[in-house]
Amino acid sequence: MTVAFRDGQRGDGGAVSALFCKAFTATFGNLYSIENLAMMLAERTPAAFEARLGSSDWAFRLAEEDGVLIGYATGGENELPGDLLGPTWELHHLYLDEAAKGRGIADVLFAWVCDEARRRNYHYLQLSVFVDNHRARRFYEKHGLEEVGKYVFMVGNHEDDDRVMRLKL
């Protein structure tokens, strides 16, 4: 099967929301109470994604197989705390369906995020990653990102210990 990549557009919010909820739950669902997980997932609605899909401040890249969304990445204005060294774009999400992992799709999506940030004249890329998400941390380190700070990521009322990572583009 061939993976097709395309830019996200209005109308993709439902599929992006569904994949986010599925992938986040598969990766992190066991870390939170049912209530905290439900609170966080309730914020990632199709309408919330549609609002971002319709904004020029955000960019989405989708990976599809046989017309089914299997991965996506989204970037936008940096919302992470800390000192910035220059114009900084944030990788807000890079999620894959479990069956899509290990196939090089994340590499393609990450390269697109970096290219899109450069196209928009940003000099740095930042993201936050859960401290114990070792697979993701290895992936980002492989791509040259370095830890530059800490960040509290809220999942409902639960405080996650995240790390801010940065790449000079």
XYZ file of N, CA and C in Angstrom:
507
model
N 0.823 -1.169 0.000
C 0.000 0.000 0.000
C 0.875 1.243 0.000
N 0.433 2.241 -0.710
C 1.177 3.479 -0.838
C 0.627 4.528 0.108
N 1.530 5.228 0.786
C 1.144 6.322 1.660
C 1.161 7.601 0.832
N 0.063 8.338 0.910
C -0.046 9.618 0.216
C -0.016 10.728 1.259
N 0.720 11.783 0.958
C 0.820 12.933 1.849
C 0.144 14.121 1.182
N -0.569 14.891 1.998
C -1.214 16.095 1.476
C -1.393 17.101 2.602
N -1.619 18.345 2.214
C -1.900 19.380 3.194
C -3.295 19.184 3.757
N -3.444 19.468 5.039
C -4.761 19.424 5.659
C -5.596 20.593 5.178
N -6.892 20.394 5.175
C -7.798 21.442 4.706
C -9.090 21.376 5.498
N -9.899 22.401 5.336
C -11.210 22.387 5.991
C -11.932 21.097 5.609
N -12.605 20.521 6.569
C -13.282 19.250 6.362
C -12.507 18.066 6.911
N -11.232 18.258 7.251
C -10.404 17.180 7.795
C -10.465 17.086 9.319
N -11.153 18.013 9.964
C -11.164 18.077 11.428
C -11.649 16.809 12.096
N -12.671 16.172 11.547
C -13.199 14.949 12.149
C -12.185 13.826 12.136
N -11.523 13.633 11.000
C -10.533 12.564 10.884
C -9.316 12.842 11.769
N -8.875 14.109 11.818
C -7.720 14.464 12.639
C -8.055 14.273 14.117
N -9.227 14.720 14.530
C -9.651 14.550 15.921
C -9.693 13.070 16.294
N -10.275 12.258 15.442
C -10.390 10.823 15.723
C -9.014 10.176 15.848
N -8.098 10.517 14.936
C -6.760 9.933 15.005
C -6.022 10.426 16.246
N -6.144 11.710 16.560
C -5.490 12.217 17.764
C -5.962 11.427 18.981
N -7.264 11.316 19.146
C -7.811 10.629 20.326
C -7.365 9.169 20.382
N -7.379 8.499 19.239
C -6.961 7.095 19.180
C -5.470 6.951 19.510
N -4.632 7.777 18.874
C -3.183 7.662 19.056
C -2.764 8.097 20.454
N -3.334 9.180 20.959
C -2.979 9.645 22.295
C -3.354 8.601 23.337
N -4.540 8.041 23.196
C -4.998 7.027 24.146
C -4.128 5.775 24.074
N -3.759 5.352 22.868
C -2.919 4.158 22.718
C -1.550 4.365 23.360
N -1.004 5.568 23.243
C 0.339 5.832 23.753
C 0.346 6.183 25.233
N -0.633 6.974 25.667
C -0.584 7.536 27.013
C -1.777 7.206 27.896
N -2.789 6.570 27.358
C -4.036 6.369 28.094
C -3.894 5.703 29.441
N -2.914 4.839 29.593
C -2.728 4.126 30.859
C -2.126 5.000 31.958
N -1.717 6.219 31.623
C -1.065 7.089 32.593
C -2.035 7.943 33.401
N -3.284 8.020 32.960
C -4.217 8.984 33.534
C -5.485 8.309 34.035
N -6.155 9.009 34.929
C -7.472 8.545 35.340
C -8.415 8.692 34.144
N -9.478 7.928 34.163
C -10.484 8.008 33.092
C -11.009 9.433 32.979
N -11.214 10.098 34.108
C -11.757 11.457 34.111
C -10.790 12.454 33.472
N -9.509 12.385 33.847
C -8.533 13.319 33.283
C -8.333 13.096 31.793
N -8.264 11.851 31.374
C -8.120 11.561 29.951
C -9.342 12.072 29.192
N -10.523 11.820 29.720
C -11.751 12.269 29.049
C -11.804 13.792 28.945
N -11.365 14.490 29.978
C -11.359 15.960 29.949
C -10.448 16.473 28.840
N -9.282 15.886 28.717
C -8.341 16.339 27.703
C -8.840 16.017 26.304
N -9.327 14.803 26.105
C -9.802 14.401 24.781
C -11.021 15.218 24.363
N -11.829 15.640 25.321
C -13.022 16.434 25.013
C -12.666 17.790 24.423
N -11.448 18.247 24.666
C -10.990 19.522 24.099
C -10.514 19.371 22.655
N -10.224 18.173 22.219
C -9.682 17.930 20.868
C -10.808 17.493 19.943
N -11.799 18.326 19.804
C -12.990 18.033 19.010
C -12.739 18.292 17.532
N -13.583 17.722 16.670
C -13.493 18.068 15.246
C -13.574 19.576 15.028
N -14.444 20.256 15.760
C -14.583 21.711 15.597
C -13.291 22.443 15.979
N -12.621 21.986 17.034
C -11.370 22.617 17.445
C -10.309 22.458 16.358
N -10.240 21.276 15.769
C -9.277 21.072 14.685
C -9.687 21.853 13.436
N -10.979 21.929 13.153
C -11.455 22.696 11.995
C -11.035 24.158 12.093
N -11.115 24.728 13.310
C -10.716 26.123 13.497
C -9.248 26.322 13.124
N -8.423 25.378 13.501
C -6.996 25.488 13.164
C -6.750 25.191 11.691
N -7.487 24.251 11.146
C -7.334 23.932 9.719
C -7.702 25.127 8.847
N -8.563 25.989 9.350
C -8.989 27.146 8.578
C -8.165 28.398 8.824
N -7.119 28.294 9.623
C -6.305 29.450 9.982
C -4.970 29.423 9.245
N -4.573 30.580 8.722
C -3.277 30.663 8.031
C -2.109 30.598 9.017
N -2.390 30.717 10.320
C -1.334 30.624 11.331
C -0.931 29.184 11.618
N -1.706 28.240 11.109
C -1.468 26.824 11.347
C -1.255 26.111 10.028
N -0.534 25.000 10.083
C -0.360 24.162 8.895
C -0.443 22.703 9.317
N -1.105 21.911 8.500
C -1.285 20.483 8.758
C -0.772 19.702 7.559
N -0.136 18.585 7.835
C 0.259 17.635 6.795
C -0.310 16.283 7.198
N -1.033 15.670 6.277
C -1.699 14.403 6.548
C -1.038 13.274 5.780
N -0.996 12.115 6.388
C -0.526 10.885 5.742
C -1.726 9.952 5.661
N -2.043 9.513 4.446
C -3.203 8.647 4.233
C -2.795 7.390 3.481
N -3.507 6.330 3.780
C -3.324 5.064 3.086
C -4.711 4.579 2.690
N -4.906 4.390 1.402
C -6.227 4.010 0.884
C -7.319 4.966 1.359
N -6.977 6.271 1.406
C -7.938 7.287 1.792
C -8.216 7.393 3.270
N -7.496 6.616 4.091
C -7.695 6.624 5.549
C -6.517 7.351 6.197
N -6.817 8.287 7.090
C -5.774 9.026 7.792
C -5.021 8.094 8.739
N -3.695 8.026 8.572
C -2.867 7.167 9.430
C -1.821 7.968 10.203
N -1.710 9.253 9.892
C -0.762 10.098 10.600
C -0.949 11.544 10.209
N -0.457 12.421 11.079
C -0.501 13.845 10.741
C 0.493 14.599 11.602
N 0.853 15.771 11.112
C 1.675 16.709 11.863
C 1.055 18.081 11.705
N 1.183 18.879 12.747
C 0.701 20.250 12.671
C 1.672 21.180 13.379
N 1.863 22.317 12.765
C 2.719 23.340 13.331
C 1.987 24.663 13.386
N 2.451 25.522 14.286
C 1.864 26.846 14.431
C 2.734 27.701 15.325
N 2.212 28.870 15.632
C 2.934 29.792 16.498
C 3.368 29.096 17.777
N 4.552 29.450 18.241
C 5.073 28.870 19.471
C 4.227 29.311 20.660
N 3.782 28.354 21.452
C 3.016 28.626 22.667
C 3.744 28.135 23.913
N 4.944 27.626 23.739
C 5.707 27.086 24.860
C 6.430 28.201 25.604
N 6.565 28.063 26.928
C 7.271 29.088 27.703
C 8.777 28.985 27.496
N 9.464 30.005 27.924
C 10.923 29.974 27.882
C 11.477 31.056 26.977
N 12.777 31.223 27.074
C 13.465 32.216 26.270
C 13.592 31.741 24.837
N 13.287 32.627 23.910
C 13.420 32.309 22.486
C 14.671 32.976 21.944
N 15.332 32.312 21.035
C 16.552 32.828 20.439
C 16.277 33.573 19.144
N 15.059 33.488 18.676
C 14.666 34.116 17.420
C 13.281 33.619 17.054
N 12.816 33.932 15.844
C 11.488 33.487 15.412
C 11.365 31.965 15.532
N 10.373 31.515 16.309
C 10.245 30.100 16.667
C 8.866 29.572 16.331
N 8.841 28.478 15.600
C 7.599 27.782 15.268
C 7.514 26.561 16.165
N 6.296 26.134 16.462
C 6.119 24.975 17.331
C 5.511 23.807 16.564
N 6.106 22.652 16.748
C 5.489 21.410 16.297
C 4.498 21.041 17.389
N 3.211 21.234 17.121
C 2.185 20.991 18.125
C 1.816 19.510 18.212
N 1.740 18.845 17.069
C 1.368 17.425 17.060
C 2.133 16.701 15.966
N 2.532 15.487 16.265
C 2.985 14.525 15.268
C 2.508 13.176 15.806
N 1.411 12.699 15.226
C 0.794 11.463 15.708
C 0.596 10.491 14.559
N 0.781 9.214 14.877
C 0.579 8.136 13.913
C -0.322 7.075 14.527
N -1.078 6.433 13.668
C -1.788 5.226 14.063
C -0.724 4.185 14.425
N -1.021 3.328 15.389
C -0.039 2.323 15.820
C 0.511 1.504 14.647
N -0.349 1.121 13.710
C 0.081 0.296 12.574
C 0.991 1.052 11.614
N 1.026 2.370 11.716
C 1.847 3.183 10.813
C 3.246 3.432 11.367
N 3.470 3.108 12.624
C 4.769 3.368 13.237
C 5.840 2.447 12.666
N 7.067 2.988 12.592
C 8.204 2.205 12.131
C 8.309 2.090 10.619
N 7.545 2.889 9.896
C 7.531 2.810 8.433
C 8.129 4.042 7.760
N 8.723 4.947 8.541
C 9.339 6.146 7.981
C 8.373 7.303 7.781
N 7.124 7.118 8.132
C 6.121 8.168 7.938
C 6.409 9.362 8.841
N 6.812 9.107 10.078
C 7.132 10.202 10.998
C 8.282 11.034 10.465
N 9.274 10.404 9.830
C 10.395 11.145 9.261
C 9.919 12.109 8.177
N 9.016 11.643 7.331
C 8.483 12.488 6.252
C 7.694 13.654 6.845
N 6.851 13.375 7.817
C 6.056 14.432 8.435
C 6.947 15.440 9.163
N 7.971 14.959 9.855
C 8.861 15.871 10.564
C 9.632 16.749 9.574
N 10.112 16.176 8.495
C 10.822 16.962 7.475
C 9.915 18.054 6.920
N 8.644 17.714 6.705
C 7.698 18.714 6.214
C 7.552 19.857 7.212
N 7.444 19.536 8.523
C 7.306 20.579 9.547
C 8.501 21.526 9.492
N 9.689 20.976 9.395
C 10.890 21.818 9.319
C 10.880 22.673 8.060
N 10.541 22.087 6.922
C 10.474 22.840 5.668
C 9.426 23.944 5.734
N 8.275 23.635 6.330
C 7.200 24.620 6.440
C 7.623 25.773 7.354
N 8.311 25.461 8.441
C 8.800 26.514 9.337
C 9.798 27.415 8.606
N 10.693 26.815 7.847
C 11.662 27.614 7.078
C 10.943 28.475 6.037
N 9.963 27.890 5.367
C 9.207 28.620 4.347
C 8.531 29.842 4.956
N 8.141 29.731 6.207
C 7.479 30.832 6.912
C 8.484 31.752 7.618
N 9.762 31.545 7.351
C 10.846 32.385 7.871
C 11.073 32.277 9.373
N 10.845 31.097 9.926
C 11.201 30.848 11.317
C 12.624 30.318 11.365
N 13.319 30.636 12.453
C 14.711 30.208 12.598
C 14.865 29.000 13.518
N 13.822 28.734 14.326
C 13.869 27.636 15.282
C 12.550 26.877 15.261
N 12.640 25.621 15.641
C 11.468 24.773 15.833
C 11.510 24.264 17.265
N 10.377 24.330 17.944
C 10.282 23.811 19.306
C 9.123 22.849 19.409
N 9.191 22.012 20.443
C 8.107 21.089 20.746
C 8.240 20.684 22.190
N 7.175 20.091 22.715
C 7.273 19.497 24.049
C 7.019 18.007 23.907
N 7.709 17.245 24.746
C 7.591 15.792 24.712
C 7.595 15.276 26.148
N 6.728 14.309 26.416
C 6.635 13.713 27.749
C 7.982 13.110 28.130
N 8.418 13.382 29.342
C 9.743 12.972 29.798
C 9.966 11.466 29.645
N 8.917 10.662 29.824
C 9.076 9.211 29.727
C 8.656 8.632 28.374
N 8.459 9.484 27.376
C 8.164 9.000 26.029
C 9.511 8.821 25.316
N 10.190 7.740 25.668
C 11.560 7.514 25.203
C 11.637 7.352 23.693
N 10.651 6.716 23.101
C 10.670 6.534 21.644
C 10.635 7.888 20.943
N 9.741 8.762 21.361
C 9.643 10.086 20.746
C 10.907 10.906 21.010
N 11.408 10.841 22.225
C 12.626 11.611 22.537
C 13.802 11.161 21.667
N 13.956 9.848 21.476
C 15.034 9.338 20.598
C 14.828 9.834 19.173
N 13.580 9.818 18.719
C 13.262 10.283 17.365
C 13.688 11.747 17.200
N 13.302 12.594 18.133
C 13.626 14.014 18.010
C 15.120 14.270 18.171
N 15.771 13.557 19.062
C 17.219 13.698 19.207
C 17.924 13.273 17.925
N 17.434 12.218 17.280
C 17.997 11.759 16.003
C 17.907 12.858 14.952
N 16.889 13.690 15.052
C 16.684 14.776 14.099
C 17.312 16.087 14.555
N 18.134 16.028 15.596
C 18.926 17.182 15.991
C 18.335 18.093 17.047
N 17.200 17.749 17.624
C 16.628 18.595 18.661
C 17.349 18.365 19.979
N 17.443 19.433 20.761
C 18.090 19.369 22.062
C 17.129 19.866 23.128
N 17.218 19.276 24.301
C 16.384 19.705 25.418
C 16.832 21.080 25.882
N 15.843 21.991 26.054
C 16.166 23.356 26.470
C 15.359 23.812 27.684
N 14.462 22.965 28.182
C 13.680 23.382 29.337
C 12.628 22.373 29.711
N 11.859 22.743 30.726
C 10.776 21.897 31.218
C 9.452 22.587 30.940
N 8.396 21.773 30.902
C 7.069 22.296 30.620
C 6.048 21.402 31.305
N 5.047 22.005 31.932
C 3.957 21.246 32.536
C 2.836 21.177 31.515
N 2.545 19.974 31.048
C 1.473 19.729 30.083
C 0.295 19.150 30.856
N -0.839 19.815 30.728
C -2.009 19.393 31.501
C -2.846 18.378 30.729
N -3.166 17.292 31.401
C -4.108 16.297 30.887
C -5.233 16.271 31.910
N -6.297 17.012 31.599
C -7.331 17.216 32.601
C -6.733 17.982 33.756
N -6.803 17.429 34.962
C -6.211 18.044 36.148
C -4.851 17.456 36.504
N -4.337 16.602 35.638
C -3.057 15.932 35.886
C -1.929 16.729 35.226
N -0.858 16.952 35.977
C 0.310 17.656 35.454
C 1.333 16.650 34.937
N 1.598 16.713 33.644
C 2.643 15.878 33.041
C 3.957 16.634 33.060
N 5.038 15.901 33.218
C 6.392 16.444 33.193
C 6.912 16.311 31.761
N 6.867 17.398 31.017
C 7.337 17.413 29.633
C 8.666 18.142 29.544
N 9.351 17.903 28.442
C 10.586 18.609 28.134
C 10.377 19.400 26.850
N 10.910 20.621 26.847
C 10.902 21.446 25.646
C 12.177 21.125 24.889
N 12.023 20.849 23.605
C 13.168 20.554 22.753
C 13.183 21.564 21.616
N 14.382 21.916 21.145
C 14.541 22.957 20.127
C 15.523 22.507 19.057
N 15.255 22.983 17.844
C 16.135 22.742 16.698
C 16.383 24.064 15.999
N 17.647 24.378 15.720
C 17.963 25.533 14.872
C 17.774 25.085 13.438
N 16.927 25.824 12.722
C 16.604 25.449 11.327
C 17.644 26.000 10.355
